[in-house]
Coordinates of C-alpha atoms and ligand atoms in Angstrom, one line a residue:
M1 CA 0.0 0.0 0.0
T2 CA 1.3 3.4 -0.9
A3 CA 0.1 6.4 1.1
D4 CA -1.8 7.9 -1.9
S5 CA -4.1 4.9 -2.2
S6 CA -5.4 5.8 1.2
I7 CA -7.7 8.7 2.1
A8 CA -4.8 10.4 3.8
A9 CA -3.3 13.1 1.8
P10 CA -4.5 14.8 -1.4
G11 CA -2.2 17.8 -0.4
T12 CA 0.5 18.2 2.2
D13 CA -1.5 20.4 4.6
Y14 CA -4.6 18.4 4.1
A15 CA -4.6 16.8 7.6
A16 CA -4.0 20.2 9.2
T17 CA -6.8 21.8 7.2
A18 CA -9.2 19.0 8.0
S19 CA -8.3 19.2 11.7
E20 CA -9.0 22.9 11.7
A21 CA -12.4 22.3 10.1
Y22 CA -13.4 19.6 12.6
R23 CA -12.2 21.6 15.6
A24 CA -14.2 24.6 14.5
A25 CA -17.3 22.4 13.7
L26 CA -17.1 20.8 17.1
K27 CA -16.8 24.1 18.8
V28 CA -20.0 25.3 17.1
I29 CA -21.9 22.1 18.0
E30 CA -20.6 22.3 21.6
S31 CA -22.2 25.7 22.0
V32 CA -25.6 24.1 21.4
E33 CA -25.4 20.5 22.6
P34 CA -22.1 19.6 24.2
R35 CA -23.0 15.9 24.6
I36 CA -23.3 15.5 20.8
A37 CA -19.9 17.1 20.4
E38 CA -18.6 14.7 23.0
A39 CA -20.2 11.6 21.4
T40 CA -18.7 12.7 18.0
R41 CA -15.2 12.9 19.5
Q42 CA -15.7 9.6 21.2
E43 CA -16.9 7.9 18.0
L44 CA -13.6 8.9 16.3
A45 CA -11.6 7.7 19.2
D46 CA -13.5 4.4 19.2
Q47 CA -13.2 3.9 15.5
R48 CA -9.5 4.7 15.6
D49 CA -9.0 1.9 18.2
S50 CA -11.2 -0.8 16.7
L51 CA -10.2 -3.5 14.2
K52 CA -13.1 -2.9 11.9
L53 CA -13.7 -6.0 9.8
I54 CA -17.4 -5.4 9.1
A55 CA -17.6 -6.1 5.4
S56 CA -20.2 -3.4 4.7
E57 CA -18.3 -0.5 6.4
N58 CA -15.5 1.8 5.4
Y59 CA -14.1 5.2 6.2
A60 CA -15.0 8.1 3.9
S61 CA -12.5 10.8 3.3
P62 CA -12.7 14.1 5.2
A63 CA -13.7 15.8 1.9
V64 CA -16.7 13.5 1.6
L65 CA -17.6 13.8 5.3
L66 CA -17.3 17.6 5.3
T67 CA -19.4 17.9 2.2
M68 CA -22.4 16.4 4.1
G69 CA -22.4 19.1 6.7
T70 CA -23.7 22.1 4.7
W71 CA -26.8 24.1 3.9
F72 CA -27.6 21.9 1.0
S73 CA -29.4 19.9 3.7
D74 CA -31.8 22.8 4.1
K75 CA -33.1 22.7 0.5
Y76 CA -36.1 20.9 -0.8
A77 CA -35.7 19.7 -4.4
E78 CA -38.3 17.1 -5.2
G79 CA -38.3 16.2 -8.8
T80 CA -35.5 15.7 -11.3
I81 CA -32.6 17.7 -12.6
G82 CA -34.0 20.9 -14.3
H83 CA -37.6 19.8 -13.4
R84 CA -38.3 20.4 -9.7
F85 CA -41.5 20.8 -7.7
Y86 CA -39.7 23.5 -5.8
A87 CA -38.2 26.9 -6.7
A88 CA -34.6 27.9 -6.6
C89 CA -33.0 24.5 -7.1
Q90 CA -30.3 25.6 -9.5
N91 CA -27.4 24.7 -7.2
V92 CA -29.0 21.3 -6.3
D93 CA -29.3 20.8 -10.1
T94 CA -25.5 21.4 -10.4
V95 CA -24.9 18.9 -7.5
E96 CA -27.2 16.2 -8.8
A97 CA -26.0 16.5 -12.4
L98 CA -22.4 16.2 -11.2
A99 CA -23.1 13.1 -9.0
A100 CA -24.9 11.5 -11.9
E101 CA -22.1 12.4 -14.4
H102 CA -19.4 11.0 -12.2
A103 CA -21.4 7.8 -11.7
R104 CA -22.0 7.4 -15.5
E105 CA -18.4 7.9 -16.3
L106 CA -17.1 5.8 -13.5
F107 CA -19.3 2.8 -14.2
G108 CA -19.8 3.3 -17.9
A109 CA -23.6 3.5 -17.5
P110 CA -25.9 5.2 -19.9
Y111 CA -27.9 6.7 -17.0
A112 CA -27.4 7.2 -13.3
Y113 CA -29.9 8.3 -10.6
A114 CA -28.2 9.8 -7.5
Q115 CA -31.2 10.4 -5.3
P116 CA -31.8 7.2 -3.3
H117 CA -31.1 7.7 0.4
S118 CA -29.8 4.2 0.9
G119 CA -29.3 0.8 -0.7
I120 CA -32.8 -0.2 0.2
D121 CA -34.2 2.9 -1.4
A122 CA -32.2 2.2 -4.5
N123 CA -33.7 -1.2 -4.7
L124 CA -37.3 0.0 -4.2
V125 CA -36.8 2.6 -6.9
A126 CA -35.4 -0.2 -9.2
F127 CA -38.3 -2.6 -8.4
W128 CA -41.0 0.0 -9.1
A129 CA -39.1 1.3 -12.2
I130 CA -39.0 -2.3 -13.6
L131 CA -42.7 -2.8 -12.8
A132 CA -43.6 0.6 -14.3
T133 CA -41.6 -0.3 -17.5
R134 CA -42.9 -3.8 -17.8
V135 CA -46.3 -4.1 -16.2
E136 CA -49.5 -2.2 -16.8
A137 CA -50.3 -1.2 -13.3
P138 CA -53.8 -0.5 -12.0
G139 CA -54.6 2.7 -10.3
L140 CA -54.4 2.7 -6.5
A141 CA -58.1 3.4 -6.3
E142 CA -58.8 0.0 -7.7
L143 CA -57.2 -1.6 -4.7
G144 CA -59.6 0.0 -2.2
A145 CA -58.8 2.7 0.3
K146 CA -56.7 0.7 2.7
H147 CA -53.3 1.8 3.9
V148 CA -50.6 -0.6 2.7
N149 CA -49.7 -1.5 6.2
D150 CA -53.1 -3.0 6.7
L151 CA -53.0 -5.3 3.7
S152 CA -53.5 -9.0 4.6
E153 CA -51.7 -11.8 2.8
A154 CA -54.8 -12.2 0.7
D155 CA -54.8 -8.5 -0.2
W156 CA -51.2 -8.8 -1.2
E157 CA -52.1 -11.7 -3.4
T158 CA -54.8 -9.7 -5.0
L159 CA -52.4 -6.8 -5.4
R160 CA -49.8 -8.9 -7.1
A161 CA -52.4 -10.5 -9.4
K162 CA -53.6 -7.1 -10.4
L163 CA -50.0 -6.0 -11.1
G164 CA -49.5 -9.0 -13.4
N165 CA -48.4 -11.7 -11.0
Q166 CA -44.9 -10.4 -10.9
R167 CA -42.3 -12.9 -9.8
L168 CA -38.8 -12.3 -8.5
L169 CA -36.0 -14.8 -8.3
G170 CA -33.1 -13.7 -6.1
M171 CA -30.3 -15.3 -4.1
S172 CA -31.4 -16.8 -0.8
L173 CA -30.5 -15.0 2.4
D174 CA -28.6 -18.0 3.9
T175 CA -26.3 -18.2 0.9
G176 CA -25.5 -14.5 0.9
G177 CA -28.4 -12.7 -0.7
H178 CA -29.9 -9.5 0.8
L179 CA -33.2 -9.2 2.6
T180 CA -34.4 -6.9 -0.2
H181 CA -34.0 -9.8 -2.7
G182 CA -37.3 -11.3 -1.8
F183 CA -37.0 -12.2 1.9
R184 CA -40.5 -12.8 3.2
P185 CA -40.7 -10.2 5.9
N186 CA -39.3 -7.5 3.6
I187 CA -41.5 -5.6 1.2
S188 CA -39.7 -7.3 -1.7
G189 CA -41.1 -10.6 -0.4
K190 CA -44.6 -9.2 -0.3
M191 CA -44.6 -7.2 -3.6
F192 CA -43.4 -10.2 -5.5
H193 CA -44.1 -13.9 -5.8
Q194 CA -40.7 -14.8 -4.6
R195 CA -38.3 -17.7 -5.1
S196 CA -34.7 -18.1 -4.3
Y197 CA -31.7 -19.7 -5.8
G198 CA -28.9 -20.9 -3.5
T199 CA -25.5 -22.3 -3.9
D200 CA -24.1 -25.8 -4.6
A201 CA -24.2 -27.8 -1.4
Q202 CA -20.7 -29.2 -2.0
T203 CA -18.8 -26.2 -3.4
G204 CA -20.7 -23.4 -1.9
L205 CA -20.6 -21.7 -5.4
I206 CA -23.5 -20.4 -7.5
D207 CA -24.6 -23.2 -9.8
Y208 CA -25.6 -21.3 -13.0
D209 CA -27.3 -24.4 -14.4
A210 CA -29.5 -24.6 -11.2
V211 CA -30.3 -20.8 -11.5
R212 CA -31.2 -21.4 -15.2
A213 CA -33.4 -24.4 -14.3
A214 CA -35.2 -22.4 -11.5
A215 CA -35.7 -19.4 -13.9
K216 CA -37.1 -21.7 -16.6
E217 CA -39.6 -23.2 -14.2
F218 CA -40.5 -20.0 -12.3
K219 CA -40.4 -17.5 -15.1
P220 CA -39.5 -14.5 -13.0
L221 CA -40.2 -10.9 -14.2
I222 CA -37.0 -9.9 -12.3
L223 CA -33.8 -11.9 -11.8
V224 CA -31.8 -10.4 -9.0
A225 CA -28.1 -11.0 -8.8
G226 CA -25.8 -9.6 -6.1
Y227 CA -25.2 -10.4 -2.5
S228 CA -24.1 -9.3 1.0
A229 CA -22.2 -12.4 2.1
Y230 CA -21.1 -14.4 -0.8
P231 CA -17.3 -14.5 -0.9
R232 CA -17.0 -15.1 -4.7
R233 CA -17.3 -13.3 -8.0
V234 CA -20.4 -13.6 -10.0
N235 CA -20.6 -14.1 -13.8
F236 CA -23.1 -11.4 -14.8
A237 CA -22.9 -12.3 -18.5
K238 CA -24.2 -15.7 -17.6
M239 CA -26.9 -14.2 -15.4
R240 CA -28.0 -11.9 -18.3
E241 CA -28.1 -14.9 -20.6
I242 CA -30.4 -16.7 -18.2
A243 CA -32.6 -13.6 -17.8
D244 CA -32.8 -13.3 -21.6
E245 CA -33.8 -16.9 -22.0
V246 CA -36.9 -16.4 -19.8
G247 CA -37.7 -12.8 -20.6
A248 CA -36.7 -11.5 -17.2
T249 CA -35.2 -8.1 -16.4
L250 CA -31.7 -8.6 -14.9
M251 CA -31.3 -6.4 -11.8
V252 CA -27.9 -6.5 -10.1
D253 CA -27.5 -5.2 -6.6
M254 CA -23.8 -4.4 -6.3
A255 CA -24.1 -2.6 -2.9
H256 CA -21.3 -4.6 -1.4
F257 CA -18.8 -4.7 -4.2
A258 CA -19.3 -1.5 -6.1
G259 CA -15.8 -0.4 -5.1
L260 CA -14.4 -3.4 -6.9
V261 CA -16.4 -2.5 -10.0
A262 CA -15.3 1.1 -9.8
G263 CA -11.7 0.2 -9.2
K264 CA -11.8 -2.2 -12.3
V265 CA -11.0 -5.3 -10.2
F266 CA -14.2 -6.8 -11.6
T267 CA -14.2 -6.4 -15.4
G268 CA -15.7 -8.2 -18.4
D269 CA -18.2 -10.8 -17.3
E270 CA -17.7 -9.8 -13.7
D271 CA -18.6 -6.2 -14.2
P272 CA -22.4 -6.0 -13.8
V273 CA -23.1 -2.7 -15.4
P274 CA -22.8 -3.7 -19.1
H275 CA -24.9 -6.8 -18.5
A276 CA -27.7 -5.7 -16.1
H277 CA -30.8 -3.7 -17.2
V278 CA -30.7 -2.0 -13.9
T279 CA -27.9 -1.9 -11.4
T280 CA -28.3 -0.6 -7.8
T281 CA -25.7 0.1 -5.1
T282 CA -25.0 1.8 -1.9
T283 CA -22.3 4.4 -1.9
H284 CA -20.9 3.9 1.6
K285 CA -19.5 0.3 1.5
S286 CA -16.5 -0.6 -0.7
L287 CA -17.2 2.5 -2.8
R288 CA -16.1 4.6 0.3
G289 CA -18.6 7.4 -0.1
P290 CA -21.4 8.9 2.0
R291 CA -24.2 6.8 3.3
G292 CA -26.6 6.6 0.3
G293 CA -27.6 4.8 -2.8
L294 CA -27.4 5.0 -6.6
V295 CA -29.3 3.4 -9.5
L296 CA -27.7 2.8 -12.9
A297 CA -29.9 1.9 -15.8
T298 CA -30.1 1.3 -19.6
E299 CA -31.9 3.8 -21.8
E300 CA -34.9 1.6 -21.7
Y301 CA -35.3 1.7 -17.9
A302 CA -34.0 5.3 -17.4
P303 CA -37.3 7.2 -17.7
A304 CA -38.9 5.1 -15.0
V305 CA -35.9 5.2 -12.7
D306 CA -35.9 9.0 -13.1
K307 CA -39.4 9.0 -11.5
G308 CA -37.9 7.6 -8.3
C309 CA -39.3 10.8 -6.9
P310 CA -42.2 10.9 -6.5
M311 CA -42.7 7.2 -7.1
V312 CA -40.7 6.0 -4.0
L313 CA -38.7 9.0 -2.7
G314 CA -39.5 12.4 -1.3
G315 CA -37.1 15.3 -1.3
P316 CA -33.5 14.2 -2.2
L317 CA -30.7 14.6 0.4
S318 CA -28.9 17.3 -1.6
H319 CA -26.0 17.5 0.9
V320 CA -25.5 13.7 0.5
M321 CA -25.7 13.9 -3.3
A322 CA -23.0 16.5 -3.1
A323 CA -20.9 14.1 -1.1
K324 CA -21.6 11.3 -3.6
A325 CA -20.2 13.6 -6.3
V326 CA -17.1 14.1 -4.3
A327 CA -16.7 10.4 -3.5
L328 CA -17.3 9.4 -7.1
A329 CA -14.7 12.0 -8.2
E330 CA -12.3 10.3 -5.8
A331 CA -13.2 6.9 -7.1
R332 CA -12.3 8.1 -10.7
Q333 CA -8.7 8.8 -9.6
P334 CA -6.0 6.2 -10.4
A335 CA -5.4 5.8 -6.6
F336 CA -8.8 4.3 -6.2
R337 CA -7.8 1.4 -8.5
E338 CA -4.9 0.7 -6.3
Y339 CA -7.2 0.8 -3.3
A340 CA -9.7 -1.6 -4.9
Q341 CA -6.9 -4.1 -5.9
A342 CA -5.5 -3.9 -2.4
V343 CA -9.0 -4.7 -1.0
A344 CA -9.1 -7.9 -3.1
D345 CA -5.5 -8.8 -2.4
N346 CA -5.9 -8.3 1.3
A347 CA -9.0 -10.6 1.3
Q348 CA -6.9 -13.3 -0.3
S349 CA -4.3 -12.9 2.4
L350 CA -6.9 -13.0 5.2
A351 CA -8.5 -16.1 3.7
E352 CA -5.1 -17.8 3.4
G353 CA -4.3 -16.8 6.9
F354 CA -7.4 -18.6 8.0
T355 CA -7.1 -21.8 5.9
S356 CA -3.4 -22.2 6.7
R357 CA -4.3 -22.2 10.4
G358 CA -6.9 -24.9 9.8
A359 CA -10.1 -22.8 9.8
R360 CA -12.9 -23.6 7.4
L361 CA -14.2 -21.0 5.0
V362 CA -17.5 -21.1 3.1
T363 CA -16.5 -21.9 -0.5
G364 CA -12.9 -22.6 0.8
G365 CA -11.7 -19.0 0.1
T366 CA -12.6 -15.7 -1.5
D367 CA -12.1 -13.8 -4.7
N368 CA -13.8 -10.6 -3.7
H369 CA -13.6 -8.4 -0.6
L370 CA -15.1 -10.7 2.0
V371 CA -14.5 -13.9 3.8
L372 CA -17.1 -16.1 5.5
L373 CA -15.7 -18.1 8.4
D374 CA -17.6 -21.2 9.5
V375 CA -17.1 -21.2 13.3
T376 CA -18.8 -24.6 13.9
S377 CA -15.3 -26.2 13.8
F378 CA -14.4 -24.1 16.9
G379 CA -17.5 -25.5 18.6
L380 CA -19.1 -22.0 18.6
T381 CA -22.1 -20.2 17.2
G382 CA -21.7 -17.0 15.2
R383 CA -23.2 -15.1 18.2
Q384 CA -20.6 -16.5 20.6
A385 CA -17.7 -15.9 18.2
E386 CA -18.8 -12.4 17.4
S387 CA -19.0 -11.6 21.1
A388 CA -15.7 -13.2 22.0
L389 CA -14.0 -11.3 19.2
L390 CA -15.6 -8.0 20.3
D391 CA -14.2 -8.5 23.8
A392 CA -10.8 -8.6 22.1
G393 CA -11.4 -5.4 20.1
V394 CA -12.1 -7.2 16.9
V395 CA -15.4 -5.8 15.3
T396 CA -17.1 -8.3 13.0
N397 CA -20.6 -9.5 12.4
R398 CA -22.2 -12.9 12.7
N399 CA -23.7 -14.2 9.5
A400 CA -25.7 -17.2 8.5
I401 CA -23.8 -19.8 6.4
P402 CA -25.6 -22.0 3.8
A403 CA -28.1 -24.4 5.5
D404 CA -27.1 -22.8 8.8
P405 CA -27.7 -25.3 11.7
N406 CA -28.1 -22.4 14.1
G407 CA -30.6 -20.3 12.2
A408 CA -30.5 -16.6 11.2
W409 CA -30.2 -15.2 14.8
Y410 CA -27.4 -17.2 16.4
T411 CA -25.8 -18.3 13.0
S412 CA -22.7 -20.3 12.4
G413 CA -20.6 -17.9 10.6
I414 CA -18.5 -14.7 11.0
R415 CA -18.3 -12.3 8.0
F416 CA -15.1 -10.4 7.5
G417 CA -14.4 -7.7 5.0
T418 CA -11.2 -5.8 4.0
P419 CA -12.5 -2.5 2.7
A420 CA -12.2 -0.5 5.9
L421 CA -8.8 -1.6 7.2
T422 CA -7.4 -1.4 3.7
T423 CA -8.4 2.3 3.7
R424 CA -6.2 2.6 6.9
G425 CA -3.3 1.1 5.0
F426 CA -3.4 -2.5 6.1
G427 CA -1.6 -4.8 3.7
A428 CA -1.2 -8.6 3.2
A429 CA 1.0 -9.0 6.3
E430 CA -1.4 -7.2 8.6
F431 CA -4.3 -9.2 7.3
D432 CA -2.4 -12.5 7.9
K433 CA -1.9 -11.2 11.4
V434 CA -5.6 -10.5 11.7
A435 CA -6.3 -14.1 10.8
E436 CA -3.9 -15.2 13.5
L437 CA -5.5 -13.1 16.1
V438 CA -9.0 -14.2 15.2
V439 CA -8.0 -17.9 15.3
E440 CA -6.3 -17.3 18.7
V441 CA -9.5 -15.9 20.2
L442 CA -11.8 -18.5 18.7
S443 CA -9.6 -21.5 19.5
N444 CA -9.4 -20.3 23.1
T445 CA -13.1 -19.7 23.5
Q446 CA -15.7 -22.4 24.5
A447 CA -19.4 -22.5 24.5
E448 CA -20.9 -22.7 28.0
G449 CA -22.9 -25.9 28.2
T450 CA -25.5 -26.0 25.5
S451 CA -26.0 -22.3 25.3
K452 CA -25.9 -20.7 21.9
A453 CA -25.0 -17.3 23.4
K454 CA -22.9 -17.8 26.5
Y455 CA -19.2 -18.5 26.2
A456 CA -15.9 -18.2 28.0
T457 CA -12.5 -17.2 26.6
A458 CA -9.4 -18.3 28.4
D459 CA -7.9 -15.7 30.7
G460 CA -5.6 -13.2 29.2
V461 CA -6.4 -14.0 25.5
A462 CA -8.7 -11.0 24.9
A463 CA -6.3 -8.6 26.4
R464 CA -3.3 -10.0 24.5
V465 CA -5.2 -9.8 21.2
H466 CA -6.5 -6.3 21.9
A467 CA -2.9 -5.2 22.6
A468 CA -1.6 -6.8 19.4
S469 CA -4.4 -5.2 17.3
S470 CA -3.9 -1.8 18.9
E471 CA -0.3 -1.9 17.8
M472 CA -1.3 -2.5 14.2
L473 CA -3.9 0.2 14.4
A474 CA -1.5 2.7 15.8
A475 CA 0.9 1.9 12.9
N476 CA -1.9 2.5 10.4
P477 CA -3.8 5.5 11.8
L478 CA -7.3 6.5 10.8
Y479 CA -7.2 10.0 9.3
P480 CA -3.5 10.4 9.9
G481 CA -2.6 13.8 11.2
L482 CA -6.2 14.7 12.1
T483 CA -6.4 16.0 15.6
L484 CA -9.4 17.4 17.4
S485 CA -7.5 19.2 20.2
Ligands
PLP501 C1 -26.2 -3.2 2.4 C2 -27.0 -3.7 1.3 C3 -28.2 -3.1 1.0 C4 -28.9 -2.0 1.8 O1 -28.2 -0.9 2.0 P1 -28.7 0.2 3.1 O2 -28.0 1.4 2.7 O3 -28.4 -0.3 4.4 O4 -30.2 0.4 2.9 C5 -28.9 -3.6 -0.1 N1 -28.4 -4.6 -0.8 C6 -27.3 -5.2 -0.5 C7 -26.9 -6.4 -1.4 C8 -26.6 -4.8 0.6 O5 -25.4 -5.5 0.9

């Protein structure tokens, strides 16, 4: 890792200038609500001292963060660029147009929509845009005057039938799909007749023939590809082939791996954008931007996506769209490609660190930014492993593994991701050390009796691991040179 692939230093006095900005901002906040200023300081201190391995988190640059704290937050701008339901939106137009332009250029997409407030919002916009493009929808009046929250299962059935019995085929939650890909309790599982595809029971990999067979039988309107916890690349060209064979729209949710697409680690068949009709993403995960979402679309779907407001969204978060523009400008720099490659290389190192120490990984390894460790071989549930690691200052999240024997709450897996610590400058050696520390904690932790939650770690282990990780963190500081006092 070279210094310029981190968020550290676009200019020599960058850290000093950012420090000044944050000190001033905290002083202003302090004058109104000192406890918020204090919590803000504490959050930085805590983030600086934690080994953040949560695969969906990252650290945005001070430029991105500072962009969010402006008066753009005060502006209403419902509508689209140049066509707003509110007056005096000329500067929001500039911001949204730039965010969309950077997104189109970065991802090579014909159209980009920068308004979604989050990944879930981006998916809702995409779902409704696909329905609006492909299905003759009835007016709401036809459905009666009920509030959607009051709809019974039978009402939903009627609603779906009226909308053309739309079907959605997505990756199952336990093999790495997201809850917006048709999970029953989520709106996506209610709007659509839903079915899931999983992974091969032996290899843990997506079996494209099985996806094709499911698609042929189920005939989905939408085929969703993308994941939150699948440690492998996906062949989106094949997914598109399958979608075309059954007349489905291919929607790819690249929320997790957008940074690897932006950084050209995923190209050709692994780049979803040229293959999908509609691509959605978050901007705050591997893409390292502000908390938000984006929708990319082909010309065919663009007009419907552009109606995200008022279809799904209200007023856009103009301050966040501005920060998206800044983050996307950063991602178009050559340094971001180095970063993205380092994220993938570091995941390899982490995975090898685990397997060389005898730990079992779902699919046996990784070729993206995340690693899914099966903790059953340590005699633990995901919940116990997550807690024991947290005691040692290692922040991860428990995650179901395919056909999880402990269910979605306790789980049997721990998901690790490299985007955040790579931003801090961790390289292959540090990630091998991370694997060593994790294995040290887990192999010294035991379940208490038959409990799926209680555990005990051998004396001294958590403290020793915490000290070793603090040393690595100190050598790779978060926001180097940024001081609040
Ligand atoms: C994180 C994630 C989302 C949701 O993003 P939010 O910003 O939390 O709403 C959607 N899809 C996938 C695949 C994700 O990983």
